Amino acid sequence: MASSPDSPGRSSRRPQRTPMWPSLAMGLSWIVGVLWIVVFYVNPALPGIAELGNWNLLVGFAFILLGVFFALMQAVVAIVVARRRP
C-alpha cells in the first residue's frame, strides 16, 4: 500500500533552504565598494566623484560594510534554518 502525502508518518512540508538574495547582495555590495574606491583613485576628476573628494573613501567602505552586514545576516539565517530541521 502506497503512503499518501497526508499520512501521519510523512511531512508534507518541503525542507527549508536559506535564501539566495543575501549572498547576492553581499557580493554585489563588496564589488561596488571596491570599484568605487578604485575609480576614485584612478580618476578622481570624474563628475559626481570630484564633488565628494575624500568622502569617496567613506562611501566605498560603507558599501563594503554593507556587504559584511549581508554576510552576517546570511549566517544567522543559515543557523536558524539548520536548527528548525528535524
CSV table of N, CA and C in Angstrom, one decimal:
chain,number,residue,atom,x,y,z
A,1,MET,N,0.8,-1.2,0.0
A,1,MET,CA,0.0,0.0,0.0
A,1,MET,C,0.9,1.2,0.0
A,2,ALA,N,0.6,2.1,-0.9
A,2,ALA,CA,1.4,3.4,-1.0
A,2,ALA,C,1.0,4.4,0.0
A,3,SER,N,1.9,5.1,0.5
A,3,SER,CA,1.6,6.1,1.5
A,3,SER,C,1.2,7.4,0.8
A,4,SER,N,0.2,8.0,1.3
A,4,SER,CA,-0.2,9.3,0.7
A,4,SER,C,0.6,10.4,1.3
A,5,PRO,N,0.6,11.6,0.7
A,5,PRO,CA,1.4,12.7,1.2
A,5,PRO,C,0.8,13.2,2.6
A,6,ASP,N,-0.5,12.9,2.9
A,6,ASP,CA,-1.1,13.3,4.1
A,6,ASP,C,-1.0,12.3,5.2
A,7,SER,N,-0.2,11.2,5.0
A,7,SER,CA,-0.1,10.2,6.0
A,7,SER,C,0.6,10.7,7.2
A,8,PRO,N,0.3,10.2,8.4
A,8,PRO,CA,0.9,10.8,9.6
A,8,PRO,C,2.4,10.6,9.7
A,9,GLY,N,3.0,9.6,9.0
A,9,GLY,CA,4.4,9.4,9.1
A,9,GLY,C,5.2,10.3,8.2
A,10,ARG,N,4.6,11.0,7.4
A,10,ARG,CA,5.3,11.9,6.4
A,10,ARG,C,4.9,13.4,6.6
A,11,SER,N,5.9,14.2,6.4
A,11,SER,CA,5.6,15.6,6.5
A,11,SER,C,5.4,16.1,5.1
A,12,SER,N,4.4,16.9,4.8
A,12,SER,CA,4.1,17.5,3.5
A,12,SER,C,4.9,18.7,3.2
A,13,ARG,N,5.6,19.2,4.2
A,13,ARG,CA,6.4,20.4,4.0
A,13,ARG,C,7.7,20.1,3.3
A,14,ARG,N,8.2,21.0,2.5
A,14,ARG,CA,9.5,20.8,1.9
A,14,ARG,C,10.5,21.3,2.8
A,15,PRO,N,11.7,20.7,2.7
A,15,PRO,CA,12.8,21.2,3.6
A,15,PRO,C,13.1,22.6,3.3
A,16,GLN,N,13.4,23.4,4.3
A,16,GLN,CA,13.7,24.8,4.1
A,16,GLN,C,15.1,25.0,3.7
A,17,ARG,N,15.3,26.0,2.8
A,17,ARG,CA,16.6,26.3,2.4
A,17,ARG,C,16.9,27.8,2.7
A,18,THR,N,18.1,28.1,2.8
A,18,THR,CA,18.4,29.5,3.0
A,18,THR,C,18.2,30.3,1.8
A,19,PRO,N,17.7,31.5,1.8
A,19,PRO,CA,17.5,32.3,0.6
A,19,PRO,C,18.8,32.8,0.0
A,20,MET,N,18.8,33.0,-1.3
A,20,MET,CA,20.0,33.3,-2.1
A,20,MET,C,20.3,34.9,-2.1
A,21,TRP,N,19.2,35.7,-1.9
A,21,TRP,CA,19.4,37.1,-2.1
A,21,TRP,C,20.4,37.7,-1.1
A,22,PRO,N,20.6,37.3,0.1
A,22,PRO,CA,21.6,38.0,0.9
A,22,PRO,C,23.0,37.7,0.4
A,23,SER,N,23.3,36.5,-0.2
A,23,SER,CA,24.6,36.2,-0.7
A,23,SER,C,24.8,37.1,-2.0
A,24,LEU,N,23.8,37.2,-2.8
A,24,LEU,CA,24.0,38.1,-4.0
A,24,LEU,C,24.2,39.5,-3.6
A,25,ALA,N,23.4,40.0,-2.6
A,25,ALA,CA,23.6,41.4,-2.2
A,25,ALA,C,24.9,41.6,-1.5
A,26,MET,N,25.4,40.6,-0.8
A,26,MET,CA,26.8,40.7,-0.2
A,26,MET,C,27.8,40.9,-1.3
A,27,GLY,N,27.8,40.0,-2.2
A,27,GLY,CA,28.8,40.0,-3.3
A,27,GLY,C,28.7,41.3,-4.1
A,28,LEU,N,27.5,41.7,-4.4
A,28,LEU,CA,27.4,43.0,-5.2
A,28,LEU,C,27.8,44.2,-4.4
A,29,SER,N,27.5,44.3,-3.2
A,29,SER,CA,27.9,45.4,-2.4
A,29,SER,C,29.5,45.5,-2.2
A,30,TRP,N,30.1,44.3,-2.1
A,30,TRP,CA,31.6,44.3,-2.0
A,30,TRP,C,32.2,44.7,-3.3
A,31,ILE,N,31.6,44.3,-4.4
A,31,ILE,CA,32.2,44.7,-5.7
A,31,ILE,C,32.0,46.1,-5.9
A,32,VAL,N,30.8,46.7,-5.6
A,32,VAL,CA,30.5,48.1,-5.8
A,32,VAL,C,31.5,48.9,-4.9
A,33,GLY,N,31.7,48.5,-3.7
A,33,GLY,CA,32.5,49.3,-2.8
A,33,GLY,C,34.0,49.3,-3.2
A,34,VAL,N,34.5,48.2,-3.7
A,34,VAL,CA,35.9,48.1,-4.1
A,34,VAL,C,36.0,48.9,-5.4
A,35,LEU,N,35.1,48.8,-6.3
A,35,LEU,CA,35.1,49.5,-7.6
A,35,LEU,C,35.0,51.0,-7.4
A,36,TRP,N,34.2,51.4,-6.4
A,36,TRP,CA,34.1,52.9,-6.1
A,36,TRP,C,35.4,53.4,-5.7
A,37,ILE,N,36.1,52.7,-4.8
A,37,ILE,CA,37.4,53.2,-4.3
A,37,ILE,C,38.4,53.2,-5.4
A,38,VAL,N,38.4,52.2,-6.2
A,38,VAL,CA,39.4,52.1,-7.4
A,38,VAL,C,39.1,53.2,-8.3
A,39,VAL,N,37.9,53.4,-8.7
A,39,VAL,CA,37.6,54.5,-9.7
A,39,VAL,C,38.0,55.9,-9.1
A,40,PHE,N,37.8,56.1,-7.8
A,40,PHE,CA,38.2,57.3,-7.2
A,40,PHE,C,39.7,57.5,-7.3
A,41,TYR,N,40.4,56.5,-7.0
A,41,TYR,CA,41.9,56.6,-7.1
A,41,TYR,C,42.4,56.7,-8.5
A,42,VAL,N,41.8,56.1,-9.5
A,42,VAL,CA,42.2,56.1,-10.9
A,42,VAL,C,41.9,57.4,-11.5
A,43,ASN,N,40.7,57.9,-11.3
A,43,ASN,CA,40.3,59.2,-11.9
A,43,ASN,C,39.4,60.0,-11.0
A,44,PRO,N,40.0,60.7,-10.1
A,44,PRO,CA,39.2,61.5,-9.1
A,44,PRO,C,38.5,62.7,-9.7
A,45,ALA,N,38.7,63.0,-10.9
A,45,ALA,CA,38.1,64.2,-11.6
A,45,ALA,C,36.8,63.9,-12.3
A,46,LEU,N,36.3,62.6,-12.1
A,46,LEU,CA,35.0,62.3,-12.8
A,46,LEU,C,33.9,63.1,-12.2
A,47,PRO,N,32.9,63.4,-13.0
A,47,PRO,CA,31.7,64.1,-12.4
A,47,PRO,C,31.0,63.3,-11.4
A,48,GLY,N,30.6,63.9,-10.3
A,48,GLY,CA,30.0,63.2,-9.2
A,48,GLY,C,30.9,62.7,-8.2
A,49,ILE,N,32.1,62.3,-8.6
A,49,ILE,CA,33.1,61.8,-7.7
A,49,ILE,C,34.0,63.0,-7.2
A,50,ALA,N,34.2,63.9,-8.1
A,50,ALA,CA,35.0,65.1,-7.8
A,50,ALA,C,34.4,65.9,-6.7
A,51,GLU,N,33.1,66.0,-6.6
A,51,GLU,CA,32.4,66.8,-5.6
A,51,GLU,C,32.6,66.2,-4.2
A,52,LEU,N,32.7,64.9,-4.1
A,52,LEU,CA,32.8,64.3,-2.8
A,52,LEU,C,34.2,64.3,-2.2
A,53,GLY,N,35.2,64.4,-3.1
A,53,GLY,CA,36.5,64.5,-2.6
A,53,GLY,C,36.9,63.2,-1.9
A,54,ASN,N,37.5,63.3,-0.7
A,54,ASN,CA,38.0,62.1,0.0
A,54,ASN,C,36.8,61.4,0.7
A,55,TRP,N,35.6,62.0,0.7
A,55,TRP,CA,34.4,61.3,1.2
A,55,TRP,C,34.1,60.0,0.4
A,56,ASN,N,34.7,60.0,-0.8
A,56,ASN,CA,34.5,58.8,-1.6
A,56,ASN,C,35.0,57.5,-0.9
A,57,LEU,N,36.1,57.7,-0.1
A,57,LEU,CA,36.6,56.5,0.6
A,57,LEU,C,35.5,56.0,1.6
A,58,LEU,N,34.8,57.0,2.2
A,58,LEU,CA,33.8,56.6,3.2
A,58,LEU,C,32.6,55.9,2.5
A,59,VAL,N,32.3,56.4,1.3
A,59,VAL,CA,31.2,55.7,0.5
A,59,VAL,C,31.6,54.3,0.1
A,60,GLY,N,32.8,54.1,-0.3
A,60,GLY,CA,33.3,52.8,-0.7
A,60,GLY,C,33.3,51.8,0.5
A,61,PHE,N,33.9,52.3,1.6
A,61,PHE,CA,33.9,51.4,2.8
A,61,PHE,C,32.5,51.2,3.3
A,62,ALA,N,31.6,52.1,3.1
A,62,ALA,CA,30.2,51.9,3.6
A,62,ALA,C,29.6,50.7,2.8
A,63,PHE,N,29.8,50.7,1.5
A,63,PHE,CA,29.4,49.6,0.7
A,63,PHE,C,30.0,48.2,1.1
A,64,ILE,N,31.3,48.3,1.5
A,64,ILE,CA,32.0,47.1,1.9
A,64,ILE,C,31.4,46.6,3.3
A,65,LEU,N,31.1,47.5,4.2
A,65,LEU,CA,30.5,47.2,5.4
A,65,LEU,C,29.0,46.7,5.3
A,66,LEU,N,28.4,47.2,4.3
A,66,LEU,CA,27.0,46.7,4.0
A,66,LEU,C,27.1,45.2,3.5
A,67,GLY,N,28.2,44.9,2.8
A,67,GLY,CA,28.4,43.5,2.4
A,67,GLY,C,28.7,42.6,3.6
A,68,VAL,N,29.4,43.1,4.6
A,68,VAL,CA,29.6,42.4,5.8
A,68,VAL,C,28.3,42.2,6.6
A,69,PHE,N,27.5,43.2,6.6
A,69,PHE,CA,26.1,43.0,7.2
A,69,PHE,C,25.3,41.9,6.5
A,70,PHE,N,25.3,41.9,5.2
A,70,PHE,CA,24.6,40.8,4.5
A,70,PHE,C,25.2,39.5,4.7
A,71,ALA,N,26.6,39.4,4.9
A,71,ALA,CA,27.2,38.1,5.2
A,71,ALA,C,26.8,37.6,6.6
A,72,LEU,N,26.7,38.5,7.6
A,72,LEU,CA,26.2,38.2,8.9
A,72,LEU,C,24.8,37.7,8.9
A,73,MET,N,24.0,38.4,8.1
A,73,MET,CA,22.6,38.1,8.0
A,73,MET,C,22.4,36.7,7.4
A,74,GLN,N,23.2,36.4,6.4
A,74,GLN,CA,23.1,35.1,5.8
A,74,GLN,C,23.5,34.0,6.7
A,75,ALA,N,24.5,34.3,7.6
A,75,ALA,CA,25.0,33.3,8.6
A,75,ALA,C,23.9,33.0,9.6
A,76,VAL,N,23.3,34.1,10.1
A,76,VAL,CA,22.2,34.0,11.1
A,76,VAL,C,21.0,33.2,10.5
A,77,VAL,N,20.6,33.5,9.3
A,77,VAL,CA,19.5,32.8,8.6
A,77,VAL,C,19.9,31.3,8.5
A,78,ALA,N,21.1,31.0,8.1
A,78,ALA,CA,21.5,29.6,7.9
A,78,ALA,C,21.5,28.8,9.2
A,79,ILE,N,21.9,29.5,10.3
A,79,ILE,CA,21.8,28.9,11.6
A,79,ILE,C,20.4,28.6,12.1
A,80,VAL,N,19.5,29.6,11.9
A,80,VAL,CA,18.1,29.4,12.2
A,80,VAL,C,17.4,28.3,11.4
A,81,VAL,N,17.7,28.3,10.1
A,81,VAL,CA,17.1,27.2,9.3
A,81,VAL,C,17.6,25.9,9.7
A,82,ALA,N,18.9,25.8,10.0
A,82,ALA,CA,19.5,24.5,10.4
A,82,ALA,C,18.9,24.0,11.7
A,83,ARG,N,18.6,24.9,12.6
A,83,ARG,CA,18.0,24.5,13.9
A,83,ARG,C,16.6,24.0,13.8
A,84,ARG,N,15.9,24.5,12.8
A,84,ARG,CA,14.5,24.1,12.6
A,84,ARG,C,14.4,22.7,11.9
A,85,ARG,N,15.4,22.2,11.3
A,85,ARG,CA,15.4,20.9,10.6
A,85,ARG,C,15.4,19.9,11.7
A,86,PRO,N,14.5,18.8,11.5
A,86,PRO,CA,14.5,17.7,12.5
A,86,PRO,C,15.7,16.9,12.4
